[in-house]
Amino acid sequence: MNGKRITRAKDRARHLLQNSLGVSADGLVDGASIDSLLEWTSLSHVYVINEMEKTLDRKLDVDEILSATSLENITEILLNESTTSPSLLD
Amino acid sequence: MKLDTRRFSLRTLDKGSVPKEYYSWIQDPLITRYLEIYPRHYQEIDAEKYIESHDKRSSFFIGIYTKDGKFIGTHSLKGSSRTRKFSIGGLVGVREYWGHNVIMETRAALLTFGFKRLEHQKAEAGCYVGNSSAIYNFLRQGWKKEGVLRSHRTIEGVGEDLILFGLLKDEWKENN
């Protein structure tokens, strides 16, 4: 069950990054981050944060904003949110 | 001071040498949205006072130029030999250069200048929480969050937190 939730959160994070950065699914390997993806620029980071806020339907707090720098961290934020909003990963 | 990076040149400016574009940038709400400037209240004389507050020994007001001489932005570097710290802040006024790593590349040169030439131990800076591009730049450059000033300013009717960042000389050396 937990494994499924993690997989769903990662898929959601991958989808979110694909939309924000305009990259293909192939480009979003595990470990993808602001340091590894050329498409993840200071401008496209604005889209990432906007897309996350749209997904969560709320403003991110400072620590979330500072950690939204990799596929894994964004997955983690979505997972945490899903404990209070289970439908997020439907 | 004159510094060169791969794509840009940095030159110290004073009241008499600041290109007139600077004064139009600080009246542009989109450019100043996240700066400590309220365009409606900020006049040319305020900008001149600000520029003059840089003594060119420990503090510098710096123009960012392309290699072909186009003025595209500014930095301010203010240091203290007593505390061995310096603060740094910049803006890119020409929108076609937004998203092109101008601040990252030029600030790197200023960090090296501050740590090596001025022999400071720490750099400080800050940005508002809604300024995602600036946050990205700080994180990629290895700065660490040191604190948050809550609802530090009201932007478009909403209180916005100011994130304080710091970078130590050793951290900079490690990554460069």
PDB file of C-alpha atoms in Angstrom:
ATOM      1  CA  MET A   1       0.000   0.000   0.000  1.00  0.00           C
ATOM      2  CA  ASN A   2       2.758   2.387   1.009  1.00  0.00           C
ATOM      3  CA  GLY A   3       4.784   1.377  -2.024  1.00  0.00           C
ATOM      4  CA  LYS A   4       1.828   2.172  -4.266  1.00  0.00           C
ATOM      5  CA  ARG A   5       1.424   5.587  -2.694  1.00  0.00           C
ATOM      6  CA  ILE A   6       5.099   6.340  -3.232  1.00  0.00           C
ATOM      7  CA  THR A   7       4.882   5.237  -6.855  1.00  0.00           C
ATOM      8  CA  ARG A   8       1.771   7.353  -7.408  1.00  0.00           C
ATOM      9  CA  ALA A   9       3.397  10.377  -5.764  1.00  0.00           C
ATOM     10  CA  LYS A  10       6.486   9.975  -7.919  1.00  0.00           C
ATOM     11  CA  ASP A  11       4.375   9.655 -11.071  1.00  0.00           C
ATOM     12  CA  ARG A  12       2.549  12.815 -10.065  1.00  0.00           C
ATOM     13  CA  ALA A  13       5.813  14.630  -9.397  1.00  0.00           C
ATOM     14  CA  ARG A  14       7.196  13.432 -12.736  1.00  0.00           C
ATOM     15  CA  HIS A  15       4.085  14.653 -14.530  1.00  0.00           C
ATOM     16  CA  LEU A  16       4.304  17.992 -12.730  1.00  0.00           C
ATOM     17  CA  LEU A  17       7.914  18.463 -13.789  1.00  0.00           C
ATOM     18  CA  GLN A  18       7.198  17.383 -17.354  1.00  0.00           C
ATOM     19  CA  ASN A  19       4.513  20.061 -17.601  1.00  0.00           C
ATOM     20  CA  SER A  20       6.575  22.780 -15.936  1.00  0.00           C
ATOM     21  CA  LEU A  21       9.899  22.151 -17.622  1.00  0.00           C
ATOM     22  CA  GLY A  22       8.721  20.841 -20.972  1.00  0.00           C
ATOM     23  CA  VAL A  23      10.859  17.722 -20.741  1.00  0.00           C
ATOM     24  CA  SER A  24      10.008  14.206 -21.840  1.00  0.00           C
ATOM     25  CA  ALA A  25       9.427  11.410 -19.346  1.00  0.00           C
ATOM     26  CA  ASP A  26      12.758   9.909 -20.458  1.00  0.00           C
ATOM     27  CA  GLY A  27      14.569  13.019 -19.260  1.00  0.00           C
ATOM     28  CA  LEU A  28      13.179  12.682 -15.775  1.00  0.00           C
ATOM     29  CA  VAL A  29      15.315   9.914 -14.394  1.00  0.00           C
ATOM     30  CA  ASP A  30      15.618   9.290 -10.662  1.00  0.00           C
ATOM     31  CA  GLY A  31      17.793  11.972  -9.127  1.00  0.00           C
ATOM     32  CA  ALA A  32      16.662  14.676 -11.587  1.00  0.00           C
ATOM     33  CA  SER A  33      17.248  18.049  -9.960  1.00  0.00           C
ATOM     34  CA  ILE A  34      18.029  21.709 -10.540  1.00  0.00           C
ATOM     35  CA  ASP A  35      21.677  20.689 -10.770  1.00  0.00           C
ATOM     36  CA  SER A  36      21.196  17.981 -13.362  1.00  0.00           C
ATOM     37  CA  LEU A  37      18.464  19.167 -15.730  1.00  0.00           C
ATOM     38  CA  LEU A  38      19.392  21.866 -18.237  1.00  0.00           C
ATOM     39  CA  GLU A  39      15.715  22.683 -18.711  1.00  0.00           C
ATOM     40  CA  TRP A  40      15.335  23.468 -15.001  1.00  0.00           C
ATOM     41  CA  THR A  41      16.349  27.135 -15.172  1.00  0.00           C
ATOM     42  CA  SER A  42      15.584  30.035 -12.866  1.00  0.00           C
ATOM     43  CA  LEU A  43      12.648  30.934 -15.115  1.00  0.00           C
ATOM     44  CA  SER A  44      11.218  27.436 -15.442  1.00  0.00           C
ATOM     45  CA  HIS A  45      11.558  27.063 -11.670  1.00  0.00           C
ATOM     46  CA  VAL A  46       8.790  29.671 -11.416  1.00  0.00           C
ATOM     47  CA  TYR A  47       6.548  27.271 -13.367  1.00  0.00           C
ATOM     48  CA  VAL A  48       7.528  24.379 -11.082  1.00  0.00           C
ATOM     49  CA  ILE A  49       6.523  26.323  -7.969  1.00  0.00           C
ATOM     50  CA  ASN A  50       3.310  27.575  -9.617  1.00  0.00           C
ATOM     51  CA  GLU A  51       2.407  24.064 -10.744  1.00  0.00           C
ATOM     52  CA  MET A  52       3.030  22.687  -7.259  1.00  0.00           C
ATOM     53  CA  GLU A  53       0.813  25.340  -5.702  1.00  0.00           C
ATOM     54  CA  LYS A  54      -1.877  24.555  -8.252  1.00  0.00           C
ATOM     55  CA  THR A  55      -1.594  20.847  -7.495  1.00  0.00           C
ATOM     56  CA  LEU A  56      -1.733  21.317  -3.730  1.00  0.00           C
ATOM     57  CA  ASP A  57      -4.296  24.111  -4.035  1.00  0.00           C
ATOM     58  CA  ARG A  58      -2.385  26.221  -1.539  1.00  0.00           C
ATOM     59  CA  LYS A  59       0.736  28.314  -1.175  1.00  0.00           C
ATOM     60  CA  LEU A  60       3.904  26.385  -0.388  1.00  0.00           C
ATOM     61  CA  ASP A  61       5.611  27.251   2.876  1.00  0.00           C
ATOM     62  CA  VAL A  62       9.214  28.457   2.922  1.00  0.00           C
ATOM     63  CA  ASP A  63      10.744  25.055   3.661  1.00  0.00           C
ATOM     64  CA  GLU A  64       8.741  23.418   0.883  1.00  0.00           C
ATOM     65  CA  ILE A  65       9.837  26.133  -1.548  1.00  0.00           C
ATOM     66  CA  LEU A  66      13.444  25.615  -0.571  1.00  0.00           C
ATOM     67  CA  SER A  67      13.245  21.861  -0.950  1.00  0.00           C
ATOM     68  CA  ALA A  68      11.363  21.773  -4.274  1.00  0.00           C
ATOM     69  CA  THR A  69      14.578  21.256  -6.173  1.00  0.00           C
ATOM     70  CA  SER A  70      14.483  17.605  -7.212  1.00  0.00           C
ATOM     71  CA  LEU A  71      12.112  14.889  -8.346  1.00  0.00           C
ATOM     72  CA  GLU A  72      12.557  13.080  -5.037  1.00  0.00           C
ATOM     73  CA  ASN A  73      11.921  16.138  -2.885  1.00  0.00           C
ATOM     74  CA  ILE A  74       8.793  17.052  -4.809  1.00  0.00           C
ATOM     75  CA  THR A  75       7.614  13.458  -4.460  1.00  0.00           C
ATOM     76  CA  GLU A  76       8.137  13.790  -0.718  1.00  0.00           C
ATOM     77  CA  ILE A  77       6.092  17.000  -0.543  1.00  0.00           C
ATOM     78  CA  LEU A  78       3.239  15.360  -2.468  1.00  0.00           C
ATOM     79  CA  LEU A  79       3.393  12.296  -0.222  1.00  0.00           C
ATOM     80  CA  ASN A  80       3.223  14.429   2.907  1.00  0.00           C
ATOM     81  CA  GLU A  81       0.293  16.357   1.523  1.00  0.00           C
ATOM     82  CA  SER A  82      -1.537  13.153   0.647  1.00  0.00           C
ATOM     83  CA  THR A  83      -1.755  12.217   4.317  1.00  0.00           C
ATOM     84  CA  THR A  84      -4.209  15.094   4.798  1.00  0.00           C
ATOM     85  CA  SER A  85      -5.555  15.100   1.234  1.00  0.00           C
ATOM     86  CA  PRO A  86      -5.679  11.443   0.143  1.00  0.00           C
ATOM     87  CA  SER A  87      -7.425  12.318  -3.129  1.00  0.00           C
ATOM     88  CA  LEU A  88      -4.268  14.127  -4.262  1.00  0.00           C
ATOM     89  CA  LEU A  89      -2.820  10.822  -5.464  1.00  0.00           C
ATOM     90  CA  ASP A  90      -5.996   9.449  -7.034  1.00  0.00           C
TER      91      ASP A  90
ATOM     92  CA  MET B   1      36.721  47.829  -9.706  1.00  0.00           C
ATOM     93  CA  LYS B   2      36.443  46.053 -13.025  1.00  0.00           C
ATOM     94  CA  LEU B   3      35.718  42.341 -13.239  1.00  0.00           C
ATOM     95  CA  ASP B   4      35.056  40.100 -16.179  1.00  0.00           C
ATOM     96  CA  THR B   5      33.043  36.927 -16.362  1.00  0.00           C
ATOM     97  CA  ARG B   6      32.592  34.668 -19.372  1.00  0.00           C
ATOM     98  CA  ARG B   7      29.753  36.741 -20.822  1.00  0.00           C
ATOM     99  CA  PHE B   8      29.708  39.978 -18.837  1.00  0.00           C
ATOM    100  CA  SER B   9      31.783  42.840 -17.479  1.00  0.00           C
ATOM    101  CA  LEU B  10      31.286  44.457 -14.098  1.00  0.00           C
ATOM    102  CA  ARG B  11      32.255  48.064 -13.482  1.00  0.00           C
ATOM    103  CA  THR B  12      31.926  50.288 -10.465  1.00  0.00           C
ATOM    104  CA  LEU B  13      29.440  53.081 -11.041  1.00  0.00           C
ATOM    105  CA  ASP B  14      28.809  56.341  -9.258  1.00  0.00           C
ATOM    106  CA  LYS B  15      26.106  58.959  -9.451  1.00  0.00           C
ATOM    107  CA  GLY B  16      27.688  60.544 -12.496  1.00  0.00           C
ATOM    108  CA  SER B  17      28.310  57.372 -14.454  1.00  0.00           C
ATOM    109  CA  VAL B  18      25.086  55.446 -13.894  1.00  0.00           C
ATOM    110  CA  PRO B  19      23.359  55.080 -17.258  1.00  0.00           C
ATOM    111  CA  LYS B  20      19.925  56.690 -17.396  1.00  0.00           C
ATOM    112  CA  GLU B  21      18.244  53.314 -17.968  1.00  0.00           C
ATOM    113  CA  TYR B  22      18.782  52.536 -14.296  1.00  0.00           C
ATOM    114  CA  TYR B  23      16.375  55.285 -13.296  1.00  0.00           C
ATOM    115  CA  SER B  24      13.676  53.901 -15.568  1.00  0.00           C
ATOM    116  CA  TRP B  25      14.203  50.369 -14.222  1.00  0.00           C
ATOM    117  CA  ILE B  26      13.556  51.472 -10.652  1.00  0.00           C
ATOM    118  CA  GLN B  27      10.269  52.991 -11.744  1.00  0.00           C
ATOM    119  CA  ASP B  28       9.143  49.710 -13.329  1.00  0.00           C
ATOM    120  CA  PRO B  29       6.890  47.778 -10.936  1.00  0.00           C
ATOM    121  CA  LEU B  30       7.701  44.466 -12.603  1.00  0.00           C
ATOM    122  CA  ILE B  31      11.438  44.925 -12.126  1.00  0.00           C
ATOM    123  CA  THR B  32      11.149  46.233  -8.572  1.00  0.00           C
ATOM    124  CA  ARG B  33       8.391  43.886  -7.438  1.00  0.00           C
ATOM    125  CA  TYR B  34      10.681  42.002  -5.087  1.00  0.00           C
ATOM    126  CA  LEU B  35      13.154  44.771  -4.320  1.00  0.00           C
ATOM    127  CA  GLU B  36      13.167  47.144  -1.382  1.00  0.00           C
ATOM    128  CA  ILE B  37      11.874  49.839  -3.679  1.00  0.00           C
ATOM    129  CA  TYR B  38       8.363  51.208  -3.967  1.00  0.00           C
ATOM    130  CA  PRO B  39       8.396  52.807  -7.444  1.00  0.00           C
ATOM    131  CA  ARG B  40       5.606  55.267  -6.716  1.00  0.00           C
ATOM    132  CA  HIS B  41       7.554  56.721  -3.821  1.00  0.00           C
ATOM    133  CA  TYR B  42      11.091  56.157  -5.025  1.00  0.00           C
ATOM    134  CA  GLN B  43      12.471  59.155  -6.861  1.00  0.00           C
ATOM    135  CA  GLU B  44      15.684  59.763  -8.756  1.00  0.00           C
ATOM    136  CA  ILE B  45      17.098  61.599  -5.763  1.00  0.00           C
ATOM    137  CA  ASP B  46      16.538  58.513  -3.575  1.00  0.00           C
ATOM    138  CA  ALA B  47      18.385  56.406  -6.127  1.00  0.00           C
ATOM    139  CA  GLU B  48      21.258  58.886  -6.186  1.00  0.00           C
ATOM    140  CA  LYS B  49      21.518  58.799  -2.399  1.00  0.00           C
ATOM    141  CA  TYR B  50      21.542  55.015  -2.527  1.00  0.00           C
ATOM    142  CA  ILE B  51      24.304  54.983  -5.151  1.00  0.00           C
ATOM    143  CA  GLU B  52      26.332  57.481  -3.117  1.00  0.00           C
ATOM    144  CA  SER B  53      26.058  55.266  -0.043  1.00  0.00           C
ATOM    145  CA  HIS B  54      28.676  53.028  -1.718  1.00  0.00           C
ATOM    146  CA  ASP B  55      32.120  54.382  -0.801  1.00  0.00           C
ATOM    147  CA  LYS B  56      34.064  52.423  -3.490  1.00  0.00           C
ATOM    148  CA  ARG B  57      36.423  51.078  -0.872  1.00  0.00           C
ATOM    149  CA  SER B  58      34.319  48.636   1.102  1.00  0.00           C
ATOM    150  CA  SER B  59      31.059  49.142  -0.789  1.00  0.00           C
ATOM    151  CA  PHE B  60      30.476  49.162  -4.502  1.00  0.00           C
ATOM    152  CA  PHE B  61      27.604  49.969  -6.793  1.00  0.00           C
ATOM    153  CA  ILE B  62      28.299  47.942  -9.888  1.00  0.00           C
ATOM    154  CA  GLY B  63      26.997  47.949 -13.434  1.00  0.00           C
ATOM    155  CA  ILE B  64      26.520  44.702 -15.346  1.00  0.00           C
ATOM    156  CA  TYR B  65      27.454  45.049 -19.013  1.00  0.00           C
ATOM    157  CA  THR B  66      27.434  42.605 -21.876  1.00  0.00           C
ATOM    158  CA  LYS B  67      30.764  42.154 -23.650  1.00  0.00           C
ATOM    159  CA  ASP B  68      29.554  44.511 -26.377  1.00  0.00           C
ATOM    160  CA  GLY B  69      28.869  47.204 -23.814  1.00  0.00           C
ATOM    161  CA  LYS B  70      25.127  46.972 -23.229  1.00  0.00           C
ATOM    162  CA  PHE B  71      24.101  47.983 -19.723  1.00  0.00           C
ATOM    163  CA  ILE B  72      21.710  45.307 -18.443  1.00  0.00           C
ATOM    164  CA  GLY B  73      21.713  45.393 -14.648  1.00  0.00           C
ATOM    165  CA  THR B  74      23.338  46.319 -11.367  1.00  0.00           C
ATOM    166  CA  HIS B  75      24.711  44.808  -8.206  1.00  0.00           C
ATOM    167  CA  SER B  76      25.323  46.353  -4.829  1.00  0.00           C
ATOM    168  CA  LEU B  77      28.068  44.972  -2.621  1.00  0.00           C
ATOM    169  CA  LYS B  78      28.390  46.412   0.868  1.00  0.00           C
ATOM    170  CA  GLY B  79      31.110  45.115   3.132  1.00  0.00           C
ATOM    171  CA  SER B  80      32.400  45.751   6.607  1.00  0.00           C
ATOM    172  CA  SER B  81      36.038  45.166   7.549  1.00  0.00           C
ATOM    173  CA  ARG B  82      34.963  45.092  11.192  1.00  0.00           C
ATOM    174  CA  THR B  83      32.552  42.175  10.827  1.00  0.00           C
ATOM    175  CA  ARG B  84      34.290  40.731   7.725  1.00  0.00           C
ATOM    176  CA  LYS B  85      30.915  40.237   6.101  1.00  0.00           C
ATOM    177  CA  PHE B  86      29.402  41.644   2.961  1.00  0.00           C
ATOM    178  CA  SER B  87      25.881  41.877   1.649  1.00  0.00           C
ATOM    179  CA  ILE B  88      25.040  41.568  -1.964  1.00  0.00           C
ATOM    180  CA  GLY B  89      21.974  42.249  -4.100  1.00  0.00           C
ATOM    181  CA  GLY B  90      21.344  42.633  -7.783  1.00  0.00           C
ATOM    182  CA  LEU B  91      18.811  43.307 -10.475  1.00  0.00           C
ATOM    183  CA  VAL B  92      18.577  42.659 -14.191  1.00  0.00           C
ATOM    184  CA  GLY B  93      16.737  45.530 -15.807  1.00  0.00           C
ATOM    185  CA  VAL B  94      16.644  44.317 -19.409  1.00  0.00           C
ATOM    186  CA  ARG B  95      13.948  41.685 -19.582  1.00  0.00           C
ATOM    187  CA  GLU B  96      15.377  39.759 -22.515  1.00  0.00           C
ATOM    188  CA  TYR B  97      18.187  38.746 -20.142  1.00  0.00           C
ATOM    189  CA  TRP B  98      15.881  37.316 -17.501  1.00  0.00           C
ATOM    190  CA  GLY B  99      16.357  33.565 -17.153  1.00  0.00           C
ATOM    191  CA  HIS B 100      19.855  33.664 -18.643  1.00  0.00           C
ATOM    192  CA  ASN B 101      21.834  33.189 -15.428  1.00  0.00           C
ATOM    193  CA  VAL B 102      23.070  36.780 -15.421  1.00  0.00           C
ATOM    194  CA  ILE B 103      22.862  37.123 -11.650  1.00  0.00           C
ATOM    195  CA  MET B 104      24.441  33.704 -11.032  1.00  0.00           C
ATOM    196  CA  GLU B 105      27.393  34.342 -13.309  1.00  0.00           C
ATOM    197  CA  THR B 106      28.094  37.898 -12.200  1.00  0.00           C
ATOM    198  CA  ARG B 107      27.464  37.260  -8.516  1.00  0.00           C
ATOM    199  CA  ALA B 108      30.000  34.433  -8.650  1.00  0.00           C
ATOM    200  CA  ALA B 109      32.647  36.974  -9.675  1.00  0.00           C
ATOM    201  CA  LEU B 110      31.589  39.298  -6.862  1.00  0.00           C
ATOM    202  CA  LEU B 111      31.688  36.485  -4.319  1.00  0.00           C
ATOM    203  CA  THR B 112      35.249  35.690  -5.323  1.00  0.00           C
ATOM    204  CA  PHE B 113      36.066  39.414  -5.104  1.00  0.00           C
ATOM    205  CA  GLY B 114      34.459  39.692  -1.659  1.00  0.00           C
ATOM    206  CA  PHE B 115      36.080  36.605  -0.227  1.00  0.00           C
ATOM    207  CA  LYS B 116      39.508  36.853  -1.842  1.00  0.00           C
ATOM    208  CA  ARG B 117      40.250  40.530  -2.460  1.00  0.00           C
ATOM    209  CA  LEU B 118      38.277  42.023   0.424  1.00  0.00           C
ATOM    210  CA  GLU B 119      39.050  39.032   2.656  1.00  0.00           C
ATOM    211  CA  HIS B 120      35.550  38.708   4.026  1.00  0.00           C
ATOM    212  CA  GLN B 121      34.383  35.554   5.753  1.00  0.00           C
ATOM    213  CA  LYS B 122      30.703  35.642   4.965  1.00  0.00           C
ATOM    214  CA  ALA B 123      28.253  36.852   2.330  1.00  0.00           C
ATOM    215  CA  GLU B 124      24.664  37.714   3.128  1.00  0.00           C
ATOM    216  CA  ALA B 125      21.623  38.297   0.965  1.00  0.00           C
ATOM    217  CA  GLY B 126      17.884  37.953   1.010  1.00  0.00           C
ATOM    218  CA  CYS B 127      14.873  37.579  -1.206  1.00  0.00           C
ATOM    219  CA  TYR B 128      11.124  37.421  -0.922  1.00  0.00           C
ATOM    220  CA  VAL B 129       9.465  34.050  -0.853  1.00  0.00           C
ATOM    221  CA  GLY B 130       7.551  34.715  -4.065  1.00  0.00           C
ATOM    222  CA  ASN B 131      10.717  35.371  -6.024  1.00  0.00           C
ATOM    223  CA  SER B 132      11.205  31.790  -7.180  1.00  0.00           C
ATOM    224  CA  SER B 133      13.897  32.666  -9.713  1.00  0.00           C
ATOM    225  CA  ALA B 134      16.063  34.339  -7.080  1.00  0.00           C
ATOM    226  CA  ILE B 135      15.571  31.414  -4.692  1.00  0.00           C
ATOM    227  CA  TYR B 136      16.634  29.044  -7.454  1.00  0.00           C
ATOM    228  CA  ASN B 137      19.804  31.112  -7.983  1.00  0.00           C
ATOM    229  CA  PHE B 138      20.695  31.097  -4.286  1.00  0.00           C
ATOM    230  CA  LEU B 139      20.175  27.345  -3.973  1.00  0.00           C
ATOM    231  CA  ARG B 140      22.168  26.517  -7.085  1.00  0.00           C
ATOM    232  CA  GLN B 141      24.985  28.720  -5.882  1.00  0.00           C
ATOM    233  CA  GLY B 142      25.195  26.919  -2.558  1.00  0.00           C
ATOM    234  CA  TRP B 143      23.733  29.587  -0.267  1.00  0.00           C
ATOM    235  CA  LYS B 144      22.048  28.394   2.921  1.00  0.00           C
ATOM    236  CA  LYS B 145      18.830  29.640   4.420  1.00  0.00           C
ATOM    237  CA  GLU B 146      19.586  31.361   7.718  1.00  0.00           C
ATOM    238  CA  GLY B 147      16.224  32.693   8.701  1.00  0.00           C
ATOM    239  CA  VAL B 148      12.869  34.052   7.700  1.00  0.00           C
ATOM    240  CA  LEU B 149      11.485  37.502   8.410  1.00  0.00           C
ATOM    241  CA  ARG B 150       7.775  36.847   8.428  1.00  0.00           C
ATOM    242  CA  SER B 151       5.433  39.138   6.479  1.00  0.00           C
ATOM    243  CA  HIS B 152       8.357  41.461   6.021  1.00  0.00           C
ATOM    244  CA  ARG B 153       6.643  43.450   3.322  1.00  0.00           C
ATOM    245  CA  THR B 154       3.190  43.685   1.845  1.00  0.00           C
ATOM    246  CA  ILE B 155       3.263  42.925  -1.849  1.00  0.00           C
ATOM    247  CA  GLU B 156       0.021  43.434  -3.765  1.00  0.00           C
ATOM    248  CA  GLY B 157      -1.900  43.391  -0.499  1.00  0.00           C
ATOM    249  CA  VAL B 158      -0.373  40.186   0.829  1.00  0.00           C
ATOM    250  CA  GLY B 159       2.298  39.921   3.528  1.00  0.00           C
ATOM    251  CA  GLU B 160       5.335  38.215   2.103  1.00  0.00           C
ATOM    252  CA  ASP B 161       8.168  36.532   4.008  1.00  0.00           C
ATOM    253  CA  LEU B 162      11.770  37.527   3.413  1.00  0.00           C
ATOM    254  CA  ILE B 163      14.230  34.614   3.338  1.00  0.00           C
ATOM    255  CA  LEU B 164      17.720  35.408   4.597  1.00  0.00           C
ATOM    256  CA  PHE B 165      20.562  33.530   2.946  1.00  0.00           C
ATOM    257  CA  GLY B 166      24.202  33.236   3.939  1.00  0.00           C
ATOM    258  CA  LEU B 167      27.313  31.822   2.330  1.00  0.00           C
ATOM    259  CA  LEU B 168      30.587  31.234   4.153  1.00  0.00           C
ATOM    260  CA  LYS B 169      33.990  31.661   2.577  1.00  0.00           C
ATOM    261  CA  ASP B 170      34.829  27.984   3.131  1.00  0.00           C
ATOM    262  CA  GLU B 171      31.574  26.880   1.501  1.00  0.00           C
ATOM    263  CA  TRP B 172      32.346  29.058  -1.500  1.00  0.00           C
ATOM    264  CA  LYS B 173      35.903  27.722  -1.734  1.00  0.00           C
ATOM    265  CA  GLU B 174      34.633  24.166  -1.540  1.00  0.00           C
ATOM    266  CA  ASN B 175      32.379  24.638  -4.565  1.00  0.00           C
ATOM    267  CA  ASN B 176      34.787  26.710  -6.623  1.00  0.00           C
TER     268      ASN B 176
END
